[in-house]
Coordinates of C-alpha atoms in Angstrom, one line a residue:
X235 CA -98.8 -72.4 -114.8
X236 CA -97.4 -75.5 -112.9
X237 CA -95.2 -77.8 -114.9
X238 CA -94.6 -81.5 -114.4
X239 CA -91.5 -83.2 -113.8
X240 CA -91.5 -86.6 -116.3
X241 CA -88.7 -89.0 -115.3
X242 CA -86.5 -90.4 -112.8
X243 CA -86.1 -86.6 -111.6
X244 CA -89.9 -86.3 -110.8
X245 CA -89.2 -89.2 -108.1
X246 CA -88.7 -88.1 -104.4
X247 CA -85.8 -88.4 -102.4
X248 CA -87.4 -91.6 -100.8
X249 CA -88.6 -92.8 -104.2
X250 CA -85.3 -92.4 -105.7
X251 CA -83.1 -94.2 -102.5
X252 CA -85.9 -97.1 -102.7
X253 CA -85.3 -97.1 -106.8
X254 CA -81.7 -97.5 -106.1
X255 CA -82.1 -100.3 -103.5
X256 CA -84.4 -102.1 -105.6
X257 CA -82.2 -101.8 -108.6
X258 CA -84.7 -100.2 -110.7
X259 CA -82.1 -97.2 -111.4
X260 CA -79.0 -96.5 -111.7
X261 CA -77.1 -93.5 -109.4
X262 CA -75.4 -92.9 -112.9
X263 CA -78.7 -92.4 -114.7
X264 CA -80.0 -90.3 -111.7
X265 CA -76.7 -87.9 -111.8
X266 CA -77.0 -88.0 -115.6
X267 CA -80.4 -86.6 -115.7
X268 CA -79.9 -84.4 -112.8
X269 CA -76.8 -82.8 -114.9
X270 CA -79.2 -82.6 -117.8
X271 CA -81.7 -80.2 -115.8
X272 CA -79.2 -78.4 -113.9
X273 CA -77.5 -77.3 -118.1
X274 CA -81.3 -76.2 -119.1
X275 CA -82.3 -74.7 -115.3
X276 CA -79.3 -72.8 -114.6
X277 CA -79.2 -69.8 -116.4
X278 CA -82.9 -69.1 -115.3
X279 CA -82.2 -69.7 -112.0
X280 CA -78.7 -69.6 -111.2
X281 CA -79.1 -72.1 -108.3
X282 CA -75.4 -73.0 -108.5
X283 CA -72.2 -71.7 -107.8
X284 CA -69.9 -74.7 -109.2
X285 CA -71.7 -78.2 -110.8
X286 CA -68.9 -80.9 -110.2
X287 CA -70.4 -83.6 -113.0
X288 CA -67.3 -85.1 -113.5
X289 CA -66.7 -86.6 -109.6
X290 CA -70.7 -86.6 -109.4
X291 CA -70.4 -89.1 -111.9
X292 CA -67.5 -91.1 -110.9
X293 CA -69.5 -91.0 -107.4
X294 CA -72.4 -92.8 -109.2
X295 CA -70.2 -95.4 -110.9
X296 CA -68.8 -96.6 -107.1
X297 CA -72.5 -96.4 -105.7
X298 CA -73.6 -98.7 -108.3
X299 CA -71.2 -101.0 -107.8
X300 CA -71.3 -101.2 -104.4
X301 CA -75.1 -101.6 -104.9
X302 CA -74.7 -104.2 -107.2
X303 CA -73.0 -106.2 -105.3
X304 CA -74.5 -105.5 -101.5
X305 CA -72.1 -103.5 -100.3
X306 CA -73.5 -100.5 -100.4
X307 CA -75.8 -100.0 -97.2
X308 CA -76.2 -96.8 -96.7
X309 CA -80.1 -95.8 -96.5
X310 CA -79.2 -93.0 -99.7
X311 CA -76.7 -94.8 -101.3
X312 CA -76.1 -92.8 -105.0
X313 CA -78.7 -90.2 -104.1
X314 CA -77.5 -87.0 -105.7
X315 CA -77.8 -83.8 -103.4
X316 CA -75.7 -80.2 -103.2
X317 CA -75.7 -78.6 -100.5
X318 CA -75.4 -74.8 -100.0
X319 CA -71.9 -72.9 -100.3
X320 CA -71.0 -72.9 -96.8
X321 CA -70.7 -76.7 -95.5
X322 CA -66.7 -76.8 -95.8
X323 CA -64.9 -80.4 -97.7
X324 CA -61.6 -80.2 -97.0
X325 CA -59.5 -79.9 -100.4
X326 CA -62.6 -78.3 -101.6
X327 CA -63.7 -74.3 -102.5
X328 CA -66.2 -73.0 -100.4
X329 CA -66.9 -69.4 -100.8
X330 CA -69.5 -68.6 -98.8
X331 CA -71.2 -66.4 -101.1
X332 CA -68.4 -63.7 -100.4
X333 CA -65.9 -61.8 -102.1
X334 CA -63.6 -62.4 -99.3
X335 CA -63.8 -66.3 -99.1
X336 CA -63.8 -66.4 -102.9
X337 CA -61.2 -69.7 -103.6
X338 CA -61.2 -70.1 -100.4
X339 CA -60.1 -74.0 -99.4
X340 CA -61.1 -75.9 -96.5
X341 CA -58.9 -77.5 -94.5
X342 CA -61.7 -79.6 -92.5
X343 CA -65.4 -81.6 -93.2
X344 CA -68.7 -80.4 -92.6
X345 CA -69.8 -82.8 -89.7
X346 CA -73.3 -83.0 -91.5
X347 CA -71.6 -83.7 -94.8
X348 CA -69.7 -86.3 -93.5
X349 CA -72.8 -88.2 -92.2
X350 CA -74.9 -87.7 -95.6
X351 CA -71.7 -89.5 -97.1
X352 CA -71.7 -92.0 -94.6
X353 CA -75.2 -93.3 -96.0
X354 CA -73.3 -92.5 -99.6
X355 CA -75.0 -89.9 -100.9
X356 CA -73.6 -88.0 -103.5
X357 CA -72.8 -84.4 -103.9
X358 CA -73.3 -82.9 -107.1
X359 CA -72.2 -79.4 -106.4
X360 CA -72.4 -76.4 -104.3
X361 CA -75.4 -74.0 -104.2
X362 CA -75.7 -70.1 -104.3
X363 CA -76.6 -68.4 -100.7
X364 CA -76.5 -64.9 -99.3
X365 CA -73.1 -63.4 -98.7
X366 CA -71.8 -64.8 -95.5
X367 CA -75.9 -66.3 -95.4
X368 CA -76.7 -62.8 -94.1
X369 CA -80.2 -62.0 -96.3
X370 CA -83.6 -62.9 -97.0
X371 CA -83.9 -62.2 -100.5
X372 CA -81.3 -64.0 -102.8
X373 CA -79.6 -61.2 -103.8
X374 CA -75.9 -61.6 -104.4
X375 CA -73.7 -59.0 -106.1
X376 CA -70.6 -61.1 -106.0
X377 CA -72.0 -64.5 -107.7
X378 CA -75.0 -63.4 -109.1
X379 CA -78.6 -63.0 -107.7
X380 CA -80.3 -66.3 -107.1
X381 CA -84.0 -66.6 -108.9
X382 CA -87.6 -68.5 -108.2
X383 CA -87.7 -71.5 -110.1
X384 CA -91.8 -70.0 -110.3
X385 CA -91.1 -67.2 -112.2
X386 CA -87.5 -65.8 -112.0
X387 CA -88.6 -62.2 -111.6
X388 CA -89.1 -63.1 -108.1
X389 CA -87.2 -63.5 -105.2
X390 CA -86.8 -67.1 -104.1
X391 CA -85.7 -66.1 -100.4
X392 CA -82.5 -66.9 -98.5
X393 CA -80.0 -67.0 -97.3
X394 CA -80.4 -71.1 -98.5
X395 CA -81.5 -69.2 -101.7
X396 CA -80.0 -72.1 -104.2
X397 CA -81.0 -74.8 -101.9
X398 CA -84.4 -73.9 -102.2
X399 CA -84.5 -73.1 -106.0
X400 CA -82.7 -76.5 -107.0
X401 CA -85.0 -78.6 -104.9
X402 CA -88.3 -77.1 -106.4
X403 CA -86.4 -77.2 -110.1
X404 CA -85.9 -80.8 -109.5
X405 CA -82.2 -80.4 -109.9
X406 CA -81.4 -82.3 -106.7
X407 CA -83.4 -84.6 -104.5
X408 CA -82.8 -82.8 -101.6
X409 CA -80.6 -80.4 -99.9
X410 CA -78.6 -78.8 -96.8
X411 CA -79.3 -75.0 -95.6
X412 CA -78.6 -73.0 -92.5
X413 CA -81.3 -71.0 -90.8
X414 CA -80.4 -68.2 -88.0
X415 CA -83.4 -66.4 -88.5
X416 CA -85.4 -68.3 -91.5
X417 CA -82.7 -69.4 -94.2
X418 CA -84.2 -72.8 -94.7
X419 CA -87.5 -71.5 -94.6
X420 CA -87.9 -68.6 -96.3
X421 CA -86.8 -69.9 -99.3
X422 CA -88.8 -73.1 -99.0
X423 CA -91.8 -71.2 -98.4
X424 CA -91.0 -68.9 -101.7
X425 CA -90.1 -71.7 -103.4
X426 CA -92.7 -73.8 -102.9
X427 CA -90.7 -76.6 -101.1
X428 CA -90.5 -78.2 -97.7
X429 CA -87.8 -77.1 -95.4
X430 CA -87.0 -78.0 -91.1
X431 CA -85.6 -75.3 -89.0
X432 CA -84.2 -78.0 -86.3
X433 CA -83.9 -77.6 -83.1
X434 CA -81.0 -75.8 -81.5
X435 CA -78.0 -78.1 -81.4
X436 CA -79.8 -80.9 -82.9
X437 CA -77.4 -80.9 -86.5
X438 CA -73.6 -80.6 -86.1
X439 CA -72.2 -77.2 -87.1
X440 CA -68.9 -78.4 -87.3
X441 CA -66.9 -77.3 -89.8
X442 CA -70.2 -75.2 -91.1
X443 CA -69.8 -71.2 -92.1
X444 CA -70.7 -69.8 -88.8
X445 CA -72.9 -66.2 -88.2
X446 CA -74.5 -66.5 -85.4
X447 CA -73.6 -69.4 -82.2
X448 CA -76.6 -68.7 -80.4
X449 CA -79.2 -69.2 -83.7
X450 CA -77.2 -70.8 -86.2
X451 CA -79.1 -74.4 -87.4
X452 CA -78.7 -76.8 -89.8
X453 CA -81.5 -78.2 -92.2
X454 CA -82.8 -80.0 -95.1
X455 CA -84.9 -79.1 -97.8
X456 CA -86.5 -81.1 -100.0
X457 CA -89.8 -82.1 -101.5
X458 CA -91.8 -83.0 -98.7
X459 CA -91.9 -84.0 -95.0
X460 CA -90.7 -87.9 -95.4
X461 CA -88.1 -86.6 -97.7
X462 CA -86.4 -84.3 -94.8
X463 CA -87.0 -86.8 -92.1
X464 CA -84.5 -89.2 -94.4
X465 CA -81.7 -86.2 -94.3
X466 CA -82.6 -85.5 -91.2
X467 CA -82.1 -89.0 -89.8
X468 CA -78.8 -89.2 -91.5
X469 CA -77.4 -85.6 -90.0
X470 CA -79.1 -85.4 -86.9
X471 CA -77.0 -86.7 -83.5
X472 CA -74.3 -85.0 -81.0
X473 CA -70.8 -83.9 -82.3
X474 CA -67.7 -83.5 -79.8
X475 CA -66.2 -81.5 -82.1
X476 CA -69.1 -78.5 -82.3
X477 CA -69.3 -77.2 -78.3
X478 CA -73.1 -76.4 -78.6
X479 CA -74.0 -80.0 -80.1
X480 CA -76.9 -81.5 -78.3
X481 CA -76.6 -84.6 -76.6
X482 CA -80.4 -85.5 -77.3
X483 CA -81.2 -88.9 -78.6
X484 CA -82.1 -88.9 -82.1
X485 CA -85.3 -90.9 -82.9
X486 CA -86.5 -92.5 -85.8
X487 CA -87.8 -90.0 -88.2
X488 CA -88.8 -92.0 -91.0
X489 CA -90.4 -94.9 -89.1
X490 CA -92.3 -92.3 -86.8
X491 CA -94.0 -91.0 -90.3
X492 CA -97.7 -91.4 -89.8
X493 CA -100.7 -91.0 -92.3
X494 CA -103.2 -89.9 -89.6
X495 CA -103.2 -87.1 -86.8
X496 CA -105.5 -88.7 -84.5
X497 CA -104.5 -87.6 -80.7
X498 CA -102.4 -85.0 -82.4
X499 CA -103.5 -81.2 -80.8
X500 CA -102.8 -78.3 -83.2
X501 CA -103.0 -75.2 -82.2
X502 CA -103.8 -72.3 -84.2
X503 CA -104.6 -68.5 -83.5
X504 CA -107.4 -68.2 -86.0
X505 CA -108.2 -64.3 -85.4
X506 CA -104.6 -63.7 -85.2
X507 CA -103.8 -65.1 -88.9
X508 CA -107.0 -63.8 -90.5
X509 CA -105.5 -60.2 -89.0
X510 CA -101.7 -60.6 -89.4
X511 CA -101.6 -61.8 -93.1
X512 CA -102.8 -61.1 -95.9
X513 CA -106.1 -62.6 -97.4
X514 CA -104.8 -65.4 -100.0
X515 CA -102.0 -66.5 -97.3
X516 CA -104.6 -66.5 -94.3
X517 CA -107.1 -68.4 -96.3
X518 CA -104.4 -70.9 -97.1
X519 CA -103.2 -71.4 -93.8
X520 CA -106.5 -72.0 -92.2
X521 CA -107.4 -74.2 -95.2
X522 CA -104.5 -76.6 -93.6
X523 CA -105.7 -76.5 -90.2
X524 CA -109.2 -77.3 -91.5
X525 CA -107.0 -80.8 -93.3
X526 CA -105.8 -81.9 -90.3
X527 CA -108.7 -81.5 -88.4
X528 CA -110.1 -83.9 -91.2
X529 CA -107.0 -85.8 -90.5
X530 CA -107.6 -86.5 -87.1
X531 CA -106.2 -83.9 -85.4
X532 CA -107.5 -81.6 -82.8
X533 CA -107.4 -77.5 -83.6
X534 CA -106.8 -75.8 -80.6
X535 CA -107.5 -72.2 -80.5
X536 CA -104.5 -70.9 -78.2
X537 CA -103.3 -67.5 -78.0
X538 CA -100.1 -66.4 -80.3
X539 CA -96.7 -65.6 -79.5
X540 CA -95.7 -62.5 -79.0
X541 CA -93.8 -62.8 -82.2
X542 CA -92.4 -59.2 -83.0
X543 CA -90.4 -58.9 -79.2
X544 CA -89.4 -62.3 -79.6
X545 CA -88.2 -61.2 -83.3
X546 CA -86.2 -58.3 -81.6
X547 CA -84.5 -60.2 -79.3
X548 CA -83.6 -62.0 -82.0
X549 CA -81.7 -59.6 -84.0
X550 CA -80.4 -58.4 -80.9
X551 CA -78.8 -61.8 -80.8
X552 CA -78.0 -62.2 -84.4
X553 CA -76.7 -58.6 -84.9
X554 CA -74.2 -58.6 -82.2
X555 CA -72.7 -61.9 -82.8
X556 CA -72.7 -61.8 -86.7
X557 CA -70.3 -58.4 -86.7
X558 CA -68.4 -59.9 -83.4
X559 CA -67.7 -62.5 -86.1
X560 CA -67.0 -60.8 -89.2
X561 CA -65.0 -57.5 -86.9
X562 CA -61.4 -58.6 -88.4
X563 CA -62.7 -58.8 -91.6
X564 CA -64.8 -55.1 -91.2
X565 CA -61.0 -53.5 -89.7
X566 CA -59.3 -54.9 -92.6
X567 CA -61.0 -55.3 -95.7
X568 CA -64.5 -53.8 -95.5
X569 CA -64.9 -52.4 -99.0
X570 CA -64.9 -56.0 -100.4
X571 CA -68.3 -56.8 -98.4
X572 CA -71.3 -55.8 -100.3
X573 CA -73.0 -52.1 -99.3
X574 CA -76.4 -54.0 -97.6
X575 CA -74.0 -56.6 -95.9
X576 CA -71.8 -54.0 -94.7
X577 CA -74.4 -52.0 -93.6
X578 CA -75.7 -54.7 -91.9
X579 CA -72.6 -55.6 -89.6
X580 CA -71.7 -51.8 -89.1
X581 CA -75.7 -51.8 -87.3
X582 CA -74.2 -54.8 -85.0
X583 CA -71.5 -52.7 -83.4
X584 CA -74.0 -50.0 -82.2
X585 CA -75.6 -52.9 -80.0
X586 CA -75.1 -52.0 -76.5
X587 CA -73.7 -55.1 -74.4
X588 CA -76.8 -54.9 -72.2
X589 CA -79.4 -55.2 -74.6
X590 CA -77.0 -58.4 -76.2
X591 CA -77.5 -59.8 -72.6
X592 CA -80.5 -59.1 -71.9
X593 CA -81.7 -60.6 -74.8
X594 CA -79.9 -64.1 -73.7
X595 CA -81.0 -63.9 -70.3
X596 CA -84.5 -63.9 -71.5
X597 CA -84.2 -66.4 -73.6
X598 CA -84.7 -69.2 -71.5
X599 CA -88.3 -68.0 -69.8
X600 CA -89.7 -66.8 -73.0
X601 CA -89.2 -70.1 -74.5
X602 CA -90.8 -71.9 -70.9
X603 CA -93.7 -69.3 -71.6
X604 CA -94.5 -70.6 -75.2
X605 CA -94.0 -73.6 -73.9
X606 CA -96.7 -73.2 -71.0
X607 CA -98.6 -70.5 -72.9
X608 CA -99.0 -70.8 -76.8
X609 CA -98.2 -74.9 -76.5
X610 CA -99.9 -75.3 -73.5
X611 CA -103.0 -77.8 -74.7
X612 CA -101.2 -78.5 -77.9
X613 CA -98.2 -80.3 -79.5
X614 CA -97.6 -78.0 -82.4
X615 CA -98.3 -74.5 -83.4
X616 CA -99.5 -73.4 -86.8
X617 CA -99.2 -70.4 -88.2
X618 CA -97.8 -68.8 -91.5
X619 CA -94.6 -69.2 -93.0
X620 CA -94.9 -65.4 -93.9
X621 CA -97.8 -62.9 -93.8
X622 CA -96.7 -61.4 -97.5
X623 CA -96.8 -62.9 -101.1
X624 CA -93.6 -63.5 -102.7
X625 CA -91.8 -59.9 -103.6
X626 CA -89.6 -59.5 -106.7
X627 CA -86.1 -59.2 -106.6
X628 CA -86.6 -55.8 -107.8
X629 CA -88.5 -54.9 -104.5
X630 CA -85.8 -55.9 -102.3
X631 CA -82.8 -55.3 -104.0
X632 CA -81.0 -51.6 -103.9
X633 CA -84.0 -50.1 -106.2
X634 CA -86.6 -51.4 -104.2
X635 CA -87.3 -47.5 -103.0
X636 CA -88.6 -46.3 -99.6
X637 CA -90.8 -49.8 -98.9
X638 CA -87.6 -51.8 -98.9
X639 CA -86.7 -52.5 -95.9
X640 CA -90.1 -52.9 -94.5
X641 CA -90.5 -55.6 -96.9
X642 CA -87.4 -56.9 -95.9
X643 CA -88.0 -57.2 -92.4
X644 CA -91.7 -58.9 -93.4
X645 CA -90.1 -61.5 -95.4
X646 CA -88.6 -63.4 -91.8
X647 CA -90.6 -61.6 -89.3
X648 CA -92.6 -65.1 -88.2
X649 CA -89.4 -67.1 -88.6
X650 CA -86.8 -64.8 -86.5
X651 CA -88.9 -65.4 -83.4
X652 CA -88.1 -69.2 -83.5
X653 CA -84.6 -69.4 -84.0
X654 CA -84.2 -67.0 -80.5
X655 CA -86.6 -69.8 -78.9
X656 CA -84.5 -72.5 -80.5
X657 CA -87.2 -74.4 -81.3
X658 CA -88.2 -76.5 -84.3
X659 CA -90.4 -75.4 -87.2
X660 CA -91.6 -77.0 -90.3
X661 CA -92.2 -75.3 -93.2
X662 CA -94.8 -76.9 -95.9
X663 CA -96.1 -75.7 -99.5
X664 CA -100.5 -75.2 -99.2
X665 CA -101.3 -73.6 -101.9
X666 CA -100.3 -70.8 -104.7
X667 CA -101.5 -67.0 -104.8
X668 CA -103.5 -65.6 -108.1
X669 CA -99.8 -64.7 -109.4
X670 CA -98.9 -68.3 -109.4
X671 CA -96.1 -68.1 -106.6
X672 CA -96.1 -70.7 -103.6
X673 CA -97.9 -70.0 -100.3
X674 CA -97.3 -72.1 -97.5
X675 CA -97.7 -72.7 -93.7
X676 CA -95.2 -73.7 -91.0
X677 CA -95.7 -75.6 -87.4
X678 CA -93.5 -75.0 -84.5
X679 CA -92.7 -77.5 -81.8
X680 CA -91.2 -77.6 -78.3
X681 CA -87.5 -78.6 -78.4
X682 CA -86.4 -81.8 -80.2
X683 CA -89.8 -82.5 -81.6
X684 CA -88.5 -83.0 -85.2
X685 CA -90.2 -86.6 -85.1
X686 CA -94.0 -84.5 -84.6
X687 CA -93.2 -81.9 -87.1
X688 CA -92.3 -84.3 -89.4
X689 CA -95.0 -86.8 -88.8
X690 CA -97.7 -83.9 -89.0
X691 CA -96.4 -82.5 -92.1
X692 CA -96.5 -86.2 -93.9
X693 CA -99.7 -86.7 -92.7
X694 CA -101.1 -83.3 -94.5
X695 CA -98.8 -84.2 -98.0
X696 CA -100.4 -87.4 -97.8
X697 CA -103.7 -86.1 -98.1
X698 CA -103.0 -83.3 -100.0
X699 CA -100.4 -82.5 -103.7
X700 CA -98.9 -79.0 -103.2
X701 CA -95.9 -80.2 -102.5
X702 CA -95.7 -82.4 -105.9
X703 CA -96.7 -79.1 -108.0
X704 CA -93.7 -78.1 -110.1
X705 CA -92.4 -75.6 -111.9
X706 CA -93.4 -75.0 -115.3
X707 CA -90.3 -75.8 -117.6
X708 CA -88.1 -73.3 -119.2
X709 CA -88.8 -72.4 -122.8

């Protein structure tokens, strides 16, 4: 059963910054009610690591007064947000899901959290992620496993596990995740929330838990597509201080929002999906191709991706660099990493430099040939978010028995492929399986093509509700 959210905290992200402007609401009744949830949410969920009410609320009490008294311009002034456990405040913990990071203080700012304060929104806390964001799932044997706001039995994906469950609880407004091979939207998709994969250099890293250079992104999630294009206007620009920051122009993404999709080409590999996923999910997925046609748009049948060797390359990529990252560490204190973690980074050093470059020499003309093939007579690709339903914790975690890993390698098999391209990707809730868990559908662009993504995805939530559903309210 779907719940519904009564209150100040049903209110989107742009709802509640246009509340606040208006001076319909407080920030300090927004935080108080967002406390209120998180106290009732978080032992189902366990969507937080630390909940900082008492500078959340002092927060609030400046927004409002520089609200009241038109000082306050910022375009989320006293919107409360948290942000996953790996976007460093300097004075501040961030543990980074680990063991070894536990306590750990930073000495420096995230660059993207700097810019979300610089249109003063708030932080409420930090949120639970994957050990050094290095799995799917939301498993975590050092802090705790992570569960779906939907039923907690389930896994609500990762590594941007908590981001993805406080967002569809309705404990935050919005939220910052990373994504190297899905991590914004896996759990979006599992958690029935909206979450961008952004282009390659697009979001400042700075000062950001790093895994991978070559993948790592930065993203929002949050209730629907005009709700990310707010965060992401806010992050979004170059930043000397990370050495792979773009210097793109950022657009406008909230202006660019459109209700329509007419001169919009979509393409879509119809016989693909109907093979590739499974039933509910394919049905789903075409459903939303089918809504923007009615929208406006125009379906292209183009042919897919070659999405499993593009998803090799990738962990070529993300195997290598994540255990040239964390090799110190693995000399000197490798029993304090979990067993799957370790296991994970002990694969990395078997990778043979050539394959590693290989796999980045090829990057560049496999992205031209999506570009010239799969987007060739269309703007936008749609295709699944993933080709299973939603798996429990208990299938993924340690006892999950000879299917495991399988299942684990299903769960970001049509994400992985993207973050070796570097390009964009929306992910968008469109619909629910008979189980009740969230099913939902994600569009790729060509580089720097947030402003399309977005626009497209607003135009579908605008004409359709999944993305309002809720989840039903703890007993």
């Amino acid at each position: 059963m779907q719940g519904e959210v009564t209150g100040s905290c049903g209110m989107s992200l742009a709802q509640a910054a246009r509340a606040l402007r208006e001076r319909r609401i407080s920030s300090r009744e927004l935080v108080a009610a967002c406390l209120a949830r998180i106290e009732r949410w978080q032992p189902r969920i366990n969507a937080f690591v630390a909940v900082e009410a008492g500078a959340a609320l002092e927060a609030a009490a400046a927004a409002d007064a520089g609200l009241a008294n038109g000082v306050a311009r910022g375009a989320l002034a006293g919107v409360p947000l948290a942000h996953k456990d790996m976007f460093y405040r300097a004075g501040r913990v961030s543990n980074c899901g680990s063991r070894i990071r536990r306590g750990w203080i930073a000495d420096a700012t995230s660059g993207a959290l700097e810019r979300l304060a610089d249109v003063g929104a708030l932080q409420l806390g930090t949120l639970s992620m994957a050990e050094f964001a290095y799995g799917p799932t939301g498993h975590n044997e050092h802090w705790g496993d992570c569960r779906n706001p939907w039923n907690p039995a389930y896994a609500p994906g990762g590594s941007s596990s908590g981001s993805g469950a406080a967002v569809a609880a309705r404990l935050v407004f919005g939220a910052l995740g990373s994504d190297t091979g899905g991590s914004v939207r896996v759990p979006a998709a599992l958690c029935g929330v909206t979450g961008l994969k952004t282009t390659w250099g697009r979001v400042s890293r700075y000062a950001a838990m790093p895994l991978c250079a070559s993948l790592d992104t930065v993203g929002p999630l949050a209730r629907s597509a005009e709700d990310c294009a707010h965060l992401l206007a806010a992050v979004a620009g170059f930043d000397p201080r990370d050495p792979l920051s773009a210097h793109e122009p950022v657009g406008d993404y909230v202006a660019s929002l459109k209700a329509q999709l007419n001169g919009t080409r979509v393409g879509v590999s119809t016989a693909w999906i109907e093979h590739d996923a499974e039933p509910e999910i394919a049905a789903a997925v075409l459903a939303v191709a089918d809504a923007m046609g009615s929208l406006g748009a125009t379906l292209v049948e183009v042919p897919p991706p070659d999405v499993d060797t593009l998803s090799a390359h990738c962990m070529v990529v993300m195997q290598a660099e994540s255990s040239a990252q964390h090799a110190r560490w693995m000399r000197e204190r490798s029993a304090d990493y979990s067993a799957v973690v370790r296991a994970r980074l002990e694969a990395g050093f078997a990778i043979p430099a050539v394959a590693y470059l290989e796999a980045l020499r090829l990057r560049a003309p496999l992205l031209e040939r999506f570009c010239s093939a799969t987007l060739r007579e269309a703007e936008l690709y749609l295709l699944p978010a993933m080709n299973v339903r939603a798996p429990t914790l208990q299938q993924t975690g340690p006892g999950g028995g000879p299917q495991m890993p399988r299942l684990l390698g299903e769960l970001s098999r049509l994400t992985r492929w993207v973050n070796y391209l570097g390009v964009p990707a929306l992910v968008v809730p469109c619909g629910f399986d008979t189980r009740g868990l969230p099913i939902a559908a994600q569009l790729v662009g060509r580089p720097f093509s947030e402003a399309a993504l977005l626009s497209a995805g607003h135009a579908y939530q605008q004409a359709t509700d999944w993305h309002r559903r809720a989840p039903p309210e703890p007993s």
